[in-house]
Short mmCIF file of C-alpha atoms in Angstrom, two decimals:
data_model
loop_
_atom_site.label_atom_id
_atom_site.label_comp_id
_atom_site.label_asym_id
_atom_site.label_seq_id
_atom_site.Cartn_x
_atom_site.Cartn_y
_atom_site.Cartn_z
CA UNK A 1 48.65 52.32 38.84
CA UNK A 2 49.19 55.50 40.82
CA UNK A 3 47.39 54.02 43.82
CA UNK A 4 49.69 50.98 43.78
CA UNK A 5 52.72 53.25 43.57
CA UNK A 6 51.49 55.35 46.48
CA UNK A 7 50.78 52.23 48.52
CA UNK A 8 54.29 50.92 47.82
CA UNK A 9 55.86 54.24 48.77
CA UNK A 10 53.87 54.39 51.99
CA UNK A 11 54.95 50.87 52.88
CA UNK A 12 58.58 51.77 52.27
CA UNK A 13 58.29 54.96 54.32
CA UNK A 14 56.68 53.05 57.18
CA UNK A 15 59.38 50.39 57.01
CA UNK A 16 62.13 53.00 57.10
CA UNK A 17 60.39 54.84 59.92
CA UNK A 18 60.54 51.65 62.00
CA UNK A 19 64.01 50.42 60.99
CA UNK A 20 65.88 53.75 61.19
CA UNK A 21 65.46 54.16 64.98
CA UNK A 22 66.39 50.48 65.45
CA UNK A 23 69.54 50.99 63.36
CA UNK A 24 70.46 54.05 65.43
CA UNK A 25 69.98 52.07 68.66
CA UNK A 26 72.22 49.28 67.30
CA UNK A 27 74.93 51.68 66.06
CA UNK A 28 74.99 53.91 69.14
CA UNK A 29 77.13 51.54 71.31
CA UNK A 30 79.64 51.25 68.45
CA UNK A 31 79.79 55.02 68.16
CA UNK A 32 80.31 55.40 71.91
CA UNK A 33 83.08 52.78 71.78
CA UNK A 34 84.85 54.94 69.20
CA UNK A 35 84.26 58.08 71.29
CA UNK A 36 85.72 56.43 74.41
CA UNK A 37 88.74 55.26 72.40
CA UNK A 38 89.61 58.90 71.77
CA UNK A 39 89.41 59.86 75.44
CA UNK A 40 91.90 59.38 78.29
CA UNK A 41 91.48 56.45 80.69
CA UNK A 42 89.46 58.44 83.18
CA UNK A 43 87.21 59.92 80.46
CA UNK A 44 84.91 56.89 80.42
CA UNK A 45 83.91 57.69 84.01
CA UNK A 46 83.36 61.39 83.38
CA UNK A 47 80.05 62.67 84.79
CA UNK A 48 79.56 64.72 81.62
CA UNK A 49 77.74 63.21 78.64
CA UNK A 50 80.25 63.18 75.79
CA UNK A 51 78.99 62.23 72.34
CA UNK A 52 81.83 63.50 70.13
CA UNK A 53 85.38 62.19 69.69
CA UNK A 54 88.35 63.70 71.50
CA UNK A 55 92.03 63.68 70.49
CA UNK A 56 93.60 60.85 72.52
CA UNK A 57 93.21 57.94 70.07
CA UNK A 58 96.84 57.94 68.94
CA UNK A 59 98.08 58.13 72.53
CA UNK A 60 95.77 55.29 73.57
CA UNK A 61 96.96 53.16 70.67
CA UNK A 62 100.62 53.87 71.48
CA UNK A 63 100.02 52.78 75.07
CA UNK A 64 98.19 49.69 73.82
CA UNK A 65 101.06 48.80 71.50
CA UNK A 66 103.64 49.36 74.23
CA UNK A 67 101.77 47.20 76.73
CA UNK A 68 100.72 44.29 74.49
CA UNK A 69 102.49 44.47 71.09
CA UNK A 70 98.99 44.68 69.67
CA UNK A 71 100.03 44.77 66.01
CA UNK A 72 101.62 41.33 66.33
CA UNK A 73 98.52 40.08 68.14
CA UNK A 74 96.38 41.41 65.28
CA UNK A 75 98.63 39.64 62.77
CA UNK A 76 98.26 36.36 64.68
CA UNK A 77 94.47 36.76 64.87
CA UNK A 78 94.16 37.54 61.16
CA UNK A 79 96.41 34.63 60.17
CA UNK A 80 94.65 32.16 62.43
CA UNK A 81 91.18 33.33 61.34
CA UNK A 82 91.97 33.15 57.62
CA UNK A 83 93.63 29.71 57.77
CA UNK A 84 90.93 28.37 60.09
CA UNK A 85 88.14 29.65 57.83
CA UNK A 86 89.61 28.17 54.66
CA UNK A 87 90.35 24.77 56.20
CA UNK A 88 87.07 24.58 58.10
CA UNK A 89 84.99 25.47 55.02
CA UNK A 90 86.80 22.77 53.05
CA UNK A 91 86.31 20.18 55.81
CA UNK A 92 82.66 20.98 56.47
CA UNK A 93 81.92 21.06 52.74
CA UNK A 94 83.32 17.58 52.24
CA UNK A 95 81.45 16.24 55.26
CA UNK A 96 78.23 17.94 54.19
CA UNK A 97 78.57 16.54 50.66
CA UNK A 98 79.08 13.01 51.97
CA UNK A 99 76.06 13.23 54.30
CA UNK A 100 73.84 14.76 51.63
CA UNK A 101 74.67 12.66 48.58
CA UNK A 102 75.92 9.27 49.76
CA UNK A 103 73.95 6.49 51.43
CA UNK A 104 75.94 4.36 53.88
CA UNK A 105 75.38 2.32 57.02
CA UNK A 106 75.09 4.50 60.12
CA UNK A 107 74.44 7.70 58.17
CA UNK A 108 71.45 8.65 60.33
CA UNK A 109 73.46 7.94 63.47
CA UNK A 110 76.28 10.20 62.29
CA UNK A 111 73.84 13.03 61.61
CA UNK A 112 72.25 12.52 65.03
CA UNK A 113 75.66 12.65 66.73
CA UNK A 114 76.56 15.85 64.89
CA UNK A 115 73.24 17.36 65.93
CA UNK A 116 73.92 16.29 69.51
CA UNK A 117 77.33 17.98 69.59
CA UNK A 118 75.66 21.33 68.89
CA UNK A 119 73.85 21.10 72.22
CA UNK A 120 77.12 20.65 74.15
CA UNK A 121 78.55 23.89 75.53
CA UNK A 122 82.24 24.45 74.87
CA UNK A 123 82.93 24.46 78.63
CA UNK A 124 82.11 20.74 78.71
CA UNK A 125 84.86 19.75 76.26
CA UNK A 126 87.46 22.47 76.83
CA UNK A 127 89.29 20.70 79.69
CA UNK A 128 89.61 17.29 77.94
CA UNK A 129 90.60 19.10 74.75
CA UNK A 130 93.22 21.12 76.59
CA UNK A 131 94.68 18.01 78.25
CA UNK A 132 94.83 16.17 74.93
CA UNK A 133 96.42 19.02 72.98
CA UNK A 134 98.77 20.40 75.63
CA UNK A 135 99.82 17.29 77.58
CA UNK A 136 99.39 14.38 75.19
CA UNK A 137 100.35 16.02 71.90
CA UNK A 138 102.72 18.67 73.36
CA UNK A 139 101.29 21.36 71.08
CA UNK A 140 100.82 24.24 73.53
CA UNK A 141 102.02 27.64 72.28
CA UNK A 142 101.92 26.56 68.62
CA UNK A 143 99.97 27.62 65.55
CA UNK A 144 98.59 24.10 65.23
CA UNK A 145 96.99 24.31 68.67
CA UNK A 146 95.25 27.55 67.72
CA UNK A 147 93.92 26.37 64.36
CA UNK A 148 93.34 22.61 64.31
CA UNK A 149 91.24 21.72 67.43
CA UNK A 150 88.23 23.92 66.53
CA UNK A 151 88.32 22.98 62.81
CA UNK A 152 85.36 20.59 62.76
CA UNK A 153 82.26 22.75 63.05
CA UNK A 154 79.00 20.83 63.50
CA UNK A 155 76.83 23.75 62.47
CA UNK A 156 78.91 24.20 59.32
CA UNK A 157 78.51 20.53 58.39
CA UNK A 158 74.73 20.71 58.74
CA UNK A 159 74.69 24.04 56.91
CA UNK A 160 76.55 22.61 53.91
CA UNK A 161 74.56 19.37 54.00
CA UNK A 162 71.36 21.37 53.71
CA UNK A 163 72.77 23.32 50.77
CA UNK A 164 73.88 20.19 48.89
CA UNK A 165 70.58 18.44 49.63
CA UNK A 166 68.68 21.23 47.88
CA UNK A 167 70.60 20.75 44.62
CA UNK A 168 68.97 18.60 41.92
CA UNK A 169 70.34 15.06 42.03
CA UNK A 170 69.72 14.68 38.29
CA UNK A 171 72.54 17.14 37.62
CA UNK A 172 75.09 14.96 39.40
CA UNK A 173 73.68 11.77 37.88
CA UNK A 174 74.11 13.26 34.42
CA UNK A 175 77.71 14.11 35.24
CA UNK A 176 78.34 10.52 36.38
CA UNK A 177 76.83 9.20 33.15
CA UNK A 178 79.32 11.38 31.26
CA UNK A 179 82.11 9.64 33.15
CA UNK A 180 83.13 12.55 35.37
CA UNK A 181 84.94 11.50 38.52
CA UNK A 182 83.32 12.05 41.91
CA UNK A 183 85.95 14.50 43.10
CA UNK A 184 85.49 16.60 39.96
CA UNK A 185 81.71 16.60 40.43
CA UNK A 186 82.26 17.89 43.96
CA UNK A 187 84.88 20.51 43.04
CA UNK A 188 83.59 21.78 39.69
CA UNK A 189 79.81 21.36 39.98
CA UNK A 190 78.67 21.19 43.61
CA UNK A 191 80.98 23.79 45.16
CA UNK A 192 80.28 26.53 42.57
CA UNK A 193 76.54 26.02 43.11
CA UNK A 194 77.07 26.28 46.88
CA UNK A 195 79.09 29.49 46.64
CA UNK A 196 76.52 31.73 48.43
CA UNK A 197 76.25 29.23 51.29
CA UNK A 198 80.04 28.95 51.50
CA UNK A 199 80.34 32.74 51.61
CA UNK A 200 77.86 32.96 54.49
CA UNK A 201 79.57 30.11 56.33
CA UNK A 202 82.97 31.74 55.79
CA UNK A 203 81.77 34.94 57.47
CA UNK A 204 80.33 32.98 60.41
CA UNK A 205 83.51 30.91 60.87
CA UNK A 206 85.78 33.93 60.50
CA UNK A 207 83.82 35.79 63.17
CA UNK A 208 83.93 32.76 65.47
CA UNK A 209 87.72 32.54 65.16
CA UNK A 210 88.21 36.31 65.31
CA UNK A 211 86.24 36.62 68.57
CA UNK A 212 87.53 33.40 70.16
CA UNK A 213 88.96 34.18 73.59
CA UNK A 214 88.84 31.17 75.93
CA UNK A 215 90.73 28.60 73.85
CA UNK A 216 93.65 30.90 72.83
CA UNK A 217 93.87 32.04 76.46
CA UNK A 218 94.20 28.45 77.72
CA UNK A 219 96.48 26.95 75.08
CA UNK A 220 99.01 29.80 74.84
CA UNK A 221 101.09 31.08 77.72
CA UNK A 222 103.74 32.98 75.73
CA UNK A 223 103.16 36.71 75.12
CA UNK A 224 104.41 36.32 71.55
CA UNK A 225 101.55 33.94 70.68
CA UNK A 226 98.66 36.00 72.06
CA UNK A 227 95.70 36.72 69.81
CA UNK A 228 94.17 40.18 69.80
CA UNK A 229 91.23 39.45 72.18
CA UNK A 230 93.64 37.85 74.67
CA UNK A 231 95.97 40.83 74.35
CA UNK A 232 93.12 43.17 75.21
CA UNK A 233 92.26 41.04 78.23
CA UNK A 234 95.74 41.56 79.66
CA UNK A 235 95.01 45.29 80.03
CA UNK A 236 92.58 44.51 82.86
CA UNK A 237 94.76 44.36 85.96
CA UNK A 238 94.07 44.10 89.67
CA UNK A 239 94.82 47.74 90.38
CA UNK A 240 94.71 49.40 86.95
CA UNK A 241 92.55 49.07 83.87
CA UNK A 242 93.65 50.78 80.66
CA UNK A 243 90.20 51.70 79.38
CA UNK A 244 91.52 53.95 76.64
CA UNK A 245 93.75 51.17 75.30
CA UNK A 246 90.94 48.61 75.53
CA UNK A 247 88.56 50.85 73.58
CA UNK A 248 91.20 51.64 70.96
CA UNK A 249 91.90 47.94 70.52
CA UNK A 250 88.17 47.17 70.35
CA UNK A 251 87.77 49.73 67.56
CA UNK A 252 90.64 48.15 65.62
CA UNK A 253 89.10 44.70 66.10
CA UNK A 254 85.61 45.81 65.09
CA UNK A 255 86.38 47.94 62.04
CA UNK A 256 87.62 45.11 59.72
CA UNK A 257 84.60 42.96 60.54
CA UNK A 258 82.18 45.77 59.72
CA UNK A 259 83.95 46.43 56.42
CA UNK A 260 83.90 42.74 55.47
CA UNK A 261 80.23 42.40 56.36
CA UNK A 262 79.22 45.53 54.42
CA UNK A 263 80.91 44.24 51.26
CA UNK A 264 79.73 40.63 51.66
CA UNK A 265 76.28 41.15 53.15
CA UNK A 266 74.57 40.22 49.87
CA UNK A 267 76.30 36.83 49.86
CA UNK A 268 75.67 36.42 53.58
CA UNK A 269 71.94 37.02 53.32
CA UNK A 270 71.51 34.87 50.21
CA UNK A 271 73.57 32.09 51.79
CA UNK A 272 71.53 32.13 55.00
CA UNK A 273 68.32 32.03 52.98
CA UNK A 274 69.60 29.19 50.80
CA UNK A 275 70.54 27.14 53.86
CA UNK A 276 67.28 27.79 55.67
CA UNK A 277 64.73 27.12 52.93
CA UNK A 278 64.15 23.74 51.36
#
């Protein structure tokens, strides 16, 4: 018994000895981003090696707010990301349920097309999408243009389809025998069972919307509709770059994501495992 305990402790110590340096390497750029956010603009190019924060964070943030109205941009990013995540999870869940549990003509073709869309880079469809949304639908500089076009997520559909496919079909058949409607089976039985997968997908979709830069840059030309990443991009000028403001904004953009991931990492890991193993 003691030998097994010693072996387990040695394995844990060896694992921590390997993972701790890797964690430090991963966290070091984040720490330096915070350090640079507390330094003046020229501090990032200082020949001295600075590893500890300075006192210029508030000044950098005030300059950032004065140049970009960053708090409003943060509000727009948060609103867009939350609405996009909720709607996209609902849409991908319904599509995944239909592809996993219903048999219909052309089902294999639909799945193949969805798989094919994953291989297409966004640069291929961004120009036709921009022309359709901005010129045909006249939706430029609107909330709809920010939220609706990216809603259908192919990876999310396949992710949810895999989750629903792993559930026992006998459970849903028994519910049908009891006379429960299809929409109630989906809402009250399937979705609660898929909660870990939905949590993981929600984090992925929220991050995708939170970090989205190209589409908000193209579809919005008004300063009042800028998202936070686009607002940070405006600080890079031809003759001046506000490095202190950029780093302060990057810290503000990164901190909420780290907090969300720390609190939801259990659901994220279990959801990824549930979607990957059949």
